[in-house]
GROMACS .gro file of C-alpha atoms in nm:
model
  331
    1MET     CA    1   1.254   0.181  -2.038
    2LYS     CA    2   1.412   0.485  -1.883
    3ALA     CA    3   1.701   0.478  -1.635
    4CYS     CA    4   1.634   0.724  -1.353
    5ASN     CA    5   1.839   0.899  -1.091
    6LEU     CA    6   1.874   0.680  -0.784
    7VAL     CA    7   1.952   0.820  -0.440
    8ASN     CA    8   2.046   0.673  -0.105
    9VAL     CA    9   1.844   0.782   0.198
   10LEU     CA   10   1.834   0.742   0.575
   11CYS     CA   11   1.546   0.562   0.742
   12PRO     CA   12   1.231   0.767   0.660
   13VAL     CA   13   1.070   0.686   0.997
   14CYS     CA   14   1.345   0.752   1.252
   15GLY     CA   15   1.632   0.897   1.048
   16GLY     CA   16   1.865   0.615   1.146
   17GLY     CA   17   2.166   0.545   0.927
   18GLU     CA   18   2.248   0.189   1.030
   19TYR     CA   19   2.071  -0.083   0.837
   20LYS     CA   20   2.079  -0.444   0.723
   21ALA     CA   21   2.041  -0.502   0.348
   22LEU     CA   22   1.763  -0.755   0.287
   23PHE     CA   23   1.736  -0.803  -0.090
   24ASP     CA   24   1.755  -0.635  -0.430
   25THR     CA   25   1.439  -0.587  -0.632
   26ARG     CA   26   1.299  -0.439  -0.953
   27ASP     CA   27   0.980  -0.292  -1.094
   28TYR     CA   28   0.821  -0.628  -1.170
   29VAL     CA   29   0.462  -0.501  -1.188
   30PHE     CA   30   0.476  -0.230  -1.457
   31SER     CA   31   0.839  -0.260  -1.576
   32CYS     CA   32   0.885   0.117  -1.597
   33THR     CA   33   1.262   0.074  -1.572
   34ASP     CA   34   1.534  -0.191  -1.547
   35ASP     CA   35   1.689  -0.018  -1.244
   36ILE     CA   36   1.773  -0.230  -0.941
   37PHE     CA   37   1.665  -0.115  -0.594
   38ARG     CA   38   1.769  -0.240  -0.251
   39VAL     CA   39   1.538  -0.305   0.045
   40ASN     CA   40   1.699  -0.234   0.383
   41ARG     CA   41   1.582  -0.291   0.740
   42CYS     CA   42   1.656  -0.005   0.979
   43LEU     CA   43   1.849  -0.134   1.282
   44LYS     CA   44   1.703   0.142   1.499
   45CYS     CA   45   1.325   0.124   1.443
   46GLY     CA   46   1.289  -0.196   1.240
   47CYS     CA   47   1.106  -0.060   0.937
   48GLY     CA   48   1.206  -0.146   0.582
   49TYR     CA   49   1.286   0.112   0.319
   50LEU     CA   50   1.406   0.136  -0.038
   51SER     CA   51   1.760   0.272  -0.074
   52PRO     CA   52   1.880   0.337  -0.336
   53ARG     CA   53   1.543   0.460  -0.460
   54PRO     CA   54   1.420   0.688  -0.739
   55SER     CA   55   1.479   1.056  -0.675
   56LYS     CA   56   1.174   1.250  -0.566
   57GLU     CA   57   1.160   1.424  -0.903
   58ASP     CA   58   1.155   1.090  -1.089
   59ILE     CA   59   0.883   0.923  -0.881
   60PRO     CA   60   0.597   1.014  -1.125
   61ILE     CA   61   0.767   0.804  -1.393
   62TYR     CA   62   0.675   0.493  -1.195
   63TYR     CA   63   0.302   0.567  -1.192
   64PRO     CA   64   0.168   0.481  -1.539
   65GLU     CA   65  -0.200   0.540  -1.612
   66GLU     CA   66  -0.285   0.174  -1.561
   67PHE     CA   67  -0.169   0.197  -1.198
   68TYR     CA   68  -0.488   0.385  -1.110
   69TRP     CA   69  -0.711   0.135  -1.290
   70SER     CA   70  -0.530  -0.188  -1.208
   71TRP     CA   71  -0.777  -0.278  -0.933
   72GLU     CA   72  -1.085  -0.231  -1.155
   73GLY     CA   73  -0.936  -0.385  -1.468
   74ASP     CA   74  -1.061  -0.212  -1.782
   75GLY     CA   75  -1.145   0.100  -1.583
   76GLU     CA   76  -1.191   0.341  -1.869
   77SER     CA   77  -1.507   0.156  -1.974
   78LEU     CA   78  -1.663   0.153  -1.627
   79GLY     CA   79  -1.929   0.393  -1.504
   80TRP     CA   80  -1.932   0.529  -1.148
   81GLU     CA   81  -2.178   0.270  -1.021
   82SER     CA   82  -1.960  -0.011  -1.152
   83ILE     CA   83  -1.647   0.143  -0.997
   84VAL     CA   84  -1.814   0.170  -0.658
   85ASN     CA   85  -1.965  -0.178  -0.678
   86LYS     CA   86  -1.625  -0.330  -0.750
   87ARG     CA   87  -1.496  -0.166  -0.431
   88ARG     CA   88  -1.812  -0.211  -0.226
   89THR     CA   89  -1.672  -0.460   0.024
   90GLN     CA   90  -1.350  -0.261   0.058
   91LEU     CA   91  -1.543   0.062   0.123
   92GLU     CA   92  -1.758  -0.108   0.384
   93GLU     CA   93  -1.450  -0.238   0.564
   94LYS     CA   94  -1.286   0.104   0.559
   95ALA     CA   95  -1.600   0.261   0.704
   96ARG     CA   96  -1.608  -0.005   0.976
   97TRP     CA   97  -1.293   0.152   1.126
   98LEU     CA   98  -1.500   0.465   1.188
   99SER     CA   99  -1.824   0.298   1.296
  100HIS     CA  100  -1.778   0.405   1.660
  101ILE     CA  101  -1.752   0.775   1.567
  102GLU     CA  102  -2.034   1.016   1.498
  103PRO     CA  103  -2.013   1.164   1.147
  104GLY     CA  104  -1.794   1.473   1.138
  105ARG     CA  105  -1.525   1.620   0.916
  106ILE     CA  106  -1.295   1.379   0.734
  107LEU     CA  107  -0.988   1.433   0.517
  108ASP     CA  108  -0.877   1.144   0.293
  109ILE     CA  109  -0.514   1.161   0.177
  110GLY     CA  110  -0.459   0.968  -0.144
  111ALA     CA  111  -0.824   0.998  -0.244
  112GLN     CA  112  -0.770   0.857  -0.595
  113LYS     CA  113  -1.105   0.878  -0.779
  114GLY     CA  114  -1.300   0.980  -0.468
  115GLU     CA  115  -1.473   0.649  -0.399
  116PHE     CA  116  -1.423   0.658  -0.022
  117LEU     CA  117  -1.520   1.026  -0.002
  118TRP     CA  118  -1.841   0.954  -0.190
  119TYR     CA  119  -1.919   0.655   0.030
  120MET     CA  120  -1.870   0.849   0.355
  121GLN     CA  121  -2.059   1.151   0.223
  122GLN     CA  122  -2.359   0.923   0.174
  123ARG     CA  123  -2.333   0.843   0.545
  124GLY     CA  124  -2.342   1.199   0.667
  125TRP     CA  125  -1.975   1.292   0.678
  126GLU     CA  126  -1.836   1.627   0.561
  127VAL     CA  127  -1.565   1.511   0.322
  128GLU     CA  128  -1.248   1.649   0.167
  129GLY     CA  129  -0.967   1.472  -0.013
  130VAL     CA  130  -0.613   1.514  -0.141
  131GLU     CA  131  -0.477   1.330  -0.444
  132LEU     CA  132  -0.111   1.369  -0.528
  133ASP     CA  133  -0.156   1.297  -0.900
  134SER     CA  134  -0.374   1.540  -1.094
  135SER     CA  135  -0.416   1.293  -1.380
  136VAL     CA  136  -0.640   1.066  -1.171
  137PRO     CA  137  -1.003   1.105  -1.285
  138ASN     CA  138  -1.270   1.240  -1.051
  139PRO     CA  139  -1.595   1.111  -1.207
  140GLU     CA  140  -1.829   1.238  -0.931
  141LYS     CA  141  -1.655   1.576  -0.887
  142MET     CA  142  -1.575   1.508  -0.524
  143PRO     CA  143  -1.400   1.788  -0.326
  144ILE     CA  144  -1.044   1.676  -0.394
  145SER     CA  145  -0.737   1.902  -0.397
  146TYR     CA  146  -0.452   1.794  -0.626
  147GLY     CA  147  -0.083   1.825  -0.552
  148ASP     CA  148   0.159   1.785  -0.263
  149PHE     CA  149  -0.025   1.753   0.069
  150LEU     CA  150   0.277   1.895   0.251
  151GLU     CA  151   0.253   2.221   0.054
  152MET     CA  152  -0.123   2.271   0.099
  153ASP     CA  153  -0.289   2.500   0.351
  154PHE     CA  154  -0.554   2.347   0.575
  155GLN     CA  155  -0.710   2.474   0.895
  156GLU     CA  156  -0.530   2.325   1.194
  157GLY     CA  157  -0.732   2.143   1.458
  158ALA     CA  158  -1.031   2.116   1.223
  159TYR     CA  159  -1.070   1.747   1.134
  160ASP     CA  160  -1.223   1.458   1.325
  161VAL     CA  161  -1.060   1.191   1.108
  162ILE     CA  162  -0.774   1.181   0.857
  163THR     CA  163  -0.724   0.865   0.654
  164PHE     CA  164  -0.423   0.719   0.471
  165TRP     CA  165  -0.547   0.413   0.283
  166ALA     CA  166  -0.231   0.250   0.137
  167VAL     CA  167  -0.060   0.588   0.105
  168LEU     CA  168   0.223   0.613   0.358
  169GLU     CA  169   0.428   0.340   0.190
  170HIS     CA  170   0.423   0.546  -0.131
  171VAL     CA  171   0.530   0.889  -0.003
  172TYR     CA  172   0.888   1.009   0.024
  173ASP     CA  173   0.857   1.149   0.378
  174PRO     CA  174   0.590   0.959   0.575
  175LYS     CA  175   0.690   1.130   0.900
  176PHE     CA  176   0.617   1.475   0.756
  177PHE     CA  177   0.276   1.351   0.641
  178ILE     CA  178   0.185   1.222   0.988
  179GLU     CA  179   0.323   1.535   1.156
  180LYS     CA  180   0.104   1.756   0.941
  181ALA     CA  181  -0.200   1.533   0.982
  182SER     CA  182  -0.157   1.547   1.359
  183ARG     CA  183  -0.167   1.927   1.351
  184LEU     CA  184  -0.485   1.922   1.141
  185LEU     CA  185  -0.670   1.690   1.380
  186LYS     CA  186  -0.897   1.811   1.654
  187PRO     CA  187  -0.793   1.701   2.005
  188GLY     CA  188  -0.916   1.344   2.032
  189GLY     CA  189  -0.920   1.313   1.652
  190LEU     CA  190  -0.823   0.995   1.475
  191ILE     CA  191  -0.579   0.893   1.204
  192VAL     CA  192  -0.658   0.565   1.029
  193GLY     CA  193  -0.419   0.404   0.785
  194VAL     CA  194  -0.324   0.090   0.596
  195VAL     CA  195   0.038   0.002   0.519
  196THR     CA  196   0.232  -0.314   0.437
  197ASN     CA  197   0.402  -0.521   0.703
  198LEU     CA  198   0.770  -0.609   0.667
  199ASN     CA  199   0.725  -0.878   0.933
  200SER     CA  200   0.530  -1.100   0.697
  201ILE     CA  201   0.634  -1.386   0.473
  202GLN     CA  202   0.483  -1.207   0.174
  203SER     CA  203   0.688  -0.891   0.221
  204ARG     CA  204   1.008  -1.040   0.354
  205PHE     CA  205   1.044  -1.341   0.126
  206TYR     CA  206   0.795  -1.301  -0.163
  207GLN     CA  207   0.873  -0.935  -0.245
  208ALA     CA  208   0.498  -0.869  -0.231
  209ASP     CA  209   0.540  -0.492  -0.202
  210ASP     CA  210   0.490  -0.287  -0.517
  211TYR     CA  211   0.849  -0.173  -0.570
  212PRO     CA  212   0.964   0.093  -0.640
  213ARG     CA  213   0.628   0.262  -0.571
  214HIS     CA  214   0.648   0.129  -0.215
  215LEU     CA  215   0.929   0.326  -0.058
  216THR     CA  216   0.874   0.240   0.310
  217ILE     CA  217   0.766  -0.097   0.448
  218PHE     CA  218   0.638  -0.070   0.803
  219THR     CA  219   0.615  -0.289   1.110
  220LYS     CA  220   0.386  -0.260   1.411
  221ASP     CA  221   0.667  -0.109   1.616
  222SER     CA  222   0.770   0.144   1.350
  223VAL     CA  223   0.406   0.255   1.304
  224LYS     CA  224   0.378   0.309   1.679
  225ARG     CA  225   0.705   0.501   1.687
  226LEU     CA  226   0.604   0.718   1.392
  227CYS     CA  227   0.273   0.809   1.556
  228ARG     CA  228   0.422   0.860   1.902
  229ASP     CA  229   0.678   1.104   1.764
  230CYS     CA  230   0.387   1.306   1.622
  231ASP     CA  231   0.179   1.327   1.945
  232LEU     CA  232  -0.044   1.037   1.847
  233GLU     CA  233  -0.113   0.716   2.036
  234VAL     CA  234  -0.187   0.400   1.841
  235ASP     CA  235  -0.501   0.243   1.985
  236ARG     CA  236  -0.558  -0.040   1.738
  237VAL     CA  237  -0.341  -0.250   1.506
  238HIS     CA  238  -0.468  -0.532   1.289
  239THR     CA  239  -0.334  -0.754   1.012
  240GLY     CA  240  -0.590  -0.897   0.773
  241GLN     CA  241  -0.716  -0.884   0.416
  242GLU     CA  242  -1.051  -0.715   0.468
  243ILE     CA  243  -0.946  -0.387   0.302
  244PHE     CA  244  -0.656  -0.486   0.076
  245GLY     CA  245  -0.541  -0.831  -0.024
  246GLY     CA  246  -0.228  -0.996   0.102
  247SER     CA  247  -0.248  -1.357  -0.007
  248LEU     CA  248   0.027  -1.601   0.087
  249SER     CA  249  -0.028  -1.808  -0.227
  250GLY     CA  250   0.232  -1.823  -0.502
  251GLY     CA  251   0.534  -1.933  -0.307
  252LEU     CA  252   0.510  -2.300  -0.400
  253VAL     CA  253   0.473  -2.220  -0.771
  254TYR     CA  254   0.763  -1.975  -0.754
  255PHE     CA  255   0.996  -2.218  -0.578
  256TYR     CA  256   0.907  -2.494  -0.825
  257LYS     CA  257   0.995  -2.270  -1.118
  258ARG     CA  258   1.319  -2.158  -0.951
  259LEU     CA  259   1.414  -2.518  -0.874
  260PHE     CA  260   1.379  -2.624  -1.236
  261GLY     CA  261   1.553  -2.344  -1.419
  262TYR     CA  262   1.393  -2.002  -1.372
  263SER     CA  263   1.615  -1.720  -1.252
  264THR     CA  264   1.494  -1.497  -0.969
  265VAL     CA  265   1.415  -1.220  -1.217
  266GLU     CA  266   1.225  -1.455  -1.450
  267GLY     CA  267   1.020  -1.601  -1.168
  268MET     CA  268   0.939  -1.271  -1.003
  269SER     CA  269   0.859  -1.107  -1.336
  270GLU     CA  270   0.595  -1.370  -1.415
  271TRP     CA  271   0.455  -1.361  -1.061
  272LYS     CA  272   0.421  -0.987  -1.016
  273GLN     CA  273   0.302  -0.873  -1.360
  274ILE     CA  274  -0.074  -0.816  -1.378
  275LYS     CA  275  -0.151  -0.836  -1.749
  276SER     CA  276  -0.162  -1.216  -1.777
  277PRO     CA  277  -0.199  -1.410  -1.449
  278ASP     CA  278  -0.198  -1.743  -1.635
  279LEU     CA  279   0.164  -1.680  -1.731
  280PHE     CA  280   0.263  -1.755  -1.372
  281TRP     CA  281  -0.016  -1.977  -1.242
  282CYS     CA  282  -0.082  -2.201  -1.543
  283GLN     CA  283   0.215  -2.191  -1.776
  284TRP     CA  284   0.580  -2.288  -1.804
  285ARG     CA  285   0.772  -2.030  -2.004
  286GLY     CA  286   0.459  -1.917  -2.187
  287LYS     CA  287   0.315  -2.261  -2.265
  288ASP     CA  288   0.021  -2.423  -2.083
  289SER     CA  289   0.135  -2.678  -1.827
  290ALA     CA  290  -0.088  -2.925  -1.645
  291LEU     CA  291   0.184  -2.972  -1.383
  292VAL     CA  292   0.203  -2.598  -1.307
  293LYS     CA  293  -0.176  -2.583  -1.281
  294ASN     CA  294  -0.180  -2.870  -1.030
  295ILE     CA  295   0.098  -2.712  -0.827
  296SER     CA  296  -0.103  -2.389  -0.827
  297ARG     CA  297  -0.405  -2.571  -0.687
  298LEU     CA  298  -0.193  -2.731  -0.415
  299ASP     CA  299  -0.031  -2.393  -0.343
  300ARG     CA  300  -0.369  -2.229  -0.278
  301LEU     CA  301  -0.493  -2.525  -0.075
  302ILE     CA  302  -0.193  -2.508   0.159
  303SER     CA  303  -0.150  -2.133   0.181
  304TYR     CA  304  -0.509  -2.027   0.255
  305PRO     CA  305  -0.538  -2.168   0.610
  306LEU     CA  306  -0.180  -2.065   0.689
  307GLU     CA  307  -0.232  -1.704   0.583
  308LYS     CA  308  -0.542  -1.683   0.805
  309VAL     CA  309  -0.339  -1.799   1.104
  310LEU     CA  310  -0.060  -1.552   1.027
  311ASP     CA  311  -0.313  -1.268   0.991
  312LYS     CA  312  -0.454  -1.353   1.335
  313LEU     CA  313  -0.105  -1.364   1.488
  314GLY     CA  314  -0.014  -1.022   1.344
  315PHE     CA  315   0.217  -1.144   1.069
  316GLY     CA  316  -0.006  -1.077   0.768
  317LEU     CA  317   0.100  -0.851   0.484
  318THR     CA  318  -0.170  -0.585   0.521
  319LEU     CA  319  -0.135  -0.380   0.841
  320SER     CA  320  -0.420  -0.149   0.945
  321PHE     CA  321  -0.398   0.091   1.237
  322SER     CA  322  -0.569   0.380   1.408
  323ALA     CA  323  -0.403   0.644   1.623
  324LYS     CA  324  -0.564   0.909   1.841
  325LYS     CA  325  -0.451   1.263   1.914
  326ALA     CA  326  -0.446   1.326   2.287
  327ILE     CA  327  -0.717   1.550   2.425
  328ASP     CA  328  -0.464   1.765   2.610
  329VAL     CA  329  -0.230   1.817   2.311
  330GLU     CA  330  -0.249   2.179   2.206
  331SER     CA  331  -0.382   2.203   1.850
   0.00000   0.00000   0.00000
């Protein structure tokens, strides 16, 4: 594991310098480093953010190849049809956010392998994408530009929709991304995005965010502020698991393991790693445990109805939003 340069930053949404420290965390998912990061809540706008965090130059270190295939599993062996089929429900739910709009020109930031671009192209949209990492495969040769979105030249006032599907929490300067996207939109154009919600049990107490790849953790109010500062008006906000998961389950298993001897790091490391789910859900220190399995069943039984209620009340982990550029804003 490599130790990286860590830097302290101001709030990436409002620039505020006053904060409340919430908790320390690590890279539990991919274990790219042993560095410790701190999650703060901005006292001005309410969003969460990582500080100290990896320097901008070191960020690529935290994106191993398996990050881009973790959703599909053994992605290298999958053909395009299999990749799309695995994401079929997710793609349908993303498209549902645009179902009230006639097909036009769409720009997808964080296009990954081009699945969403392909899906929308099949439905009559003129598609373009941006992917920050040039190592991500593009099996269908979709029109994707690779590199830093902020350094790319696009025609201003040319797009009907710009999407950020689970992107803004990853970028160093989310405000600059939204500012640029606002300039590229036509008057009346729409930005649609998905972020994580700090005002959720999963984010606040279960460390559900993918640290340190998640640099900013939003709230409804901070999303609205971010958009308003960029001449956009949020017209819809929703918490739910239709596009990306945000399960509440795991807390009971974690607290049981902590109560009977696990350290925070041991418990979180088992919970967040993705290579062997049974390590957390079915085992005690690497050995099968009937008691852990039964607690896991009880955990899921209790958490499922509760997470549905919290999603409905706006306190779910996954926060989707759309924001419109005013008709009278000069493009």
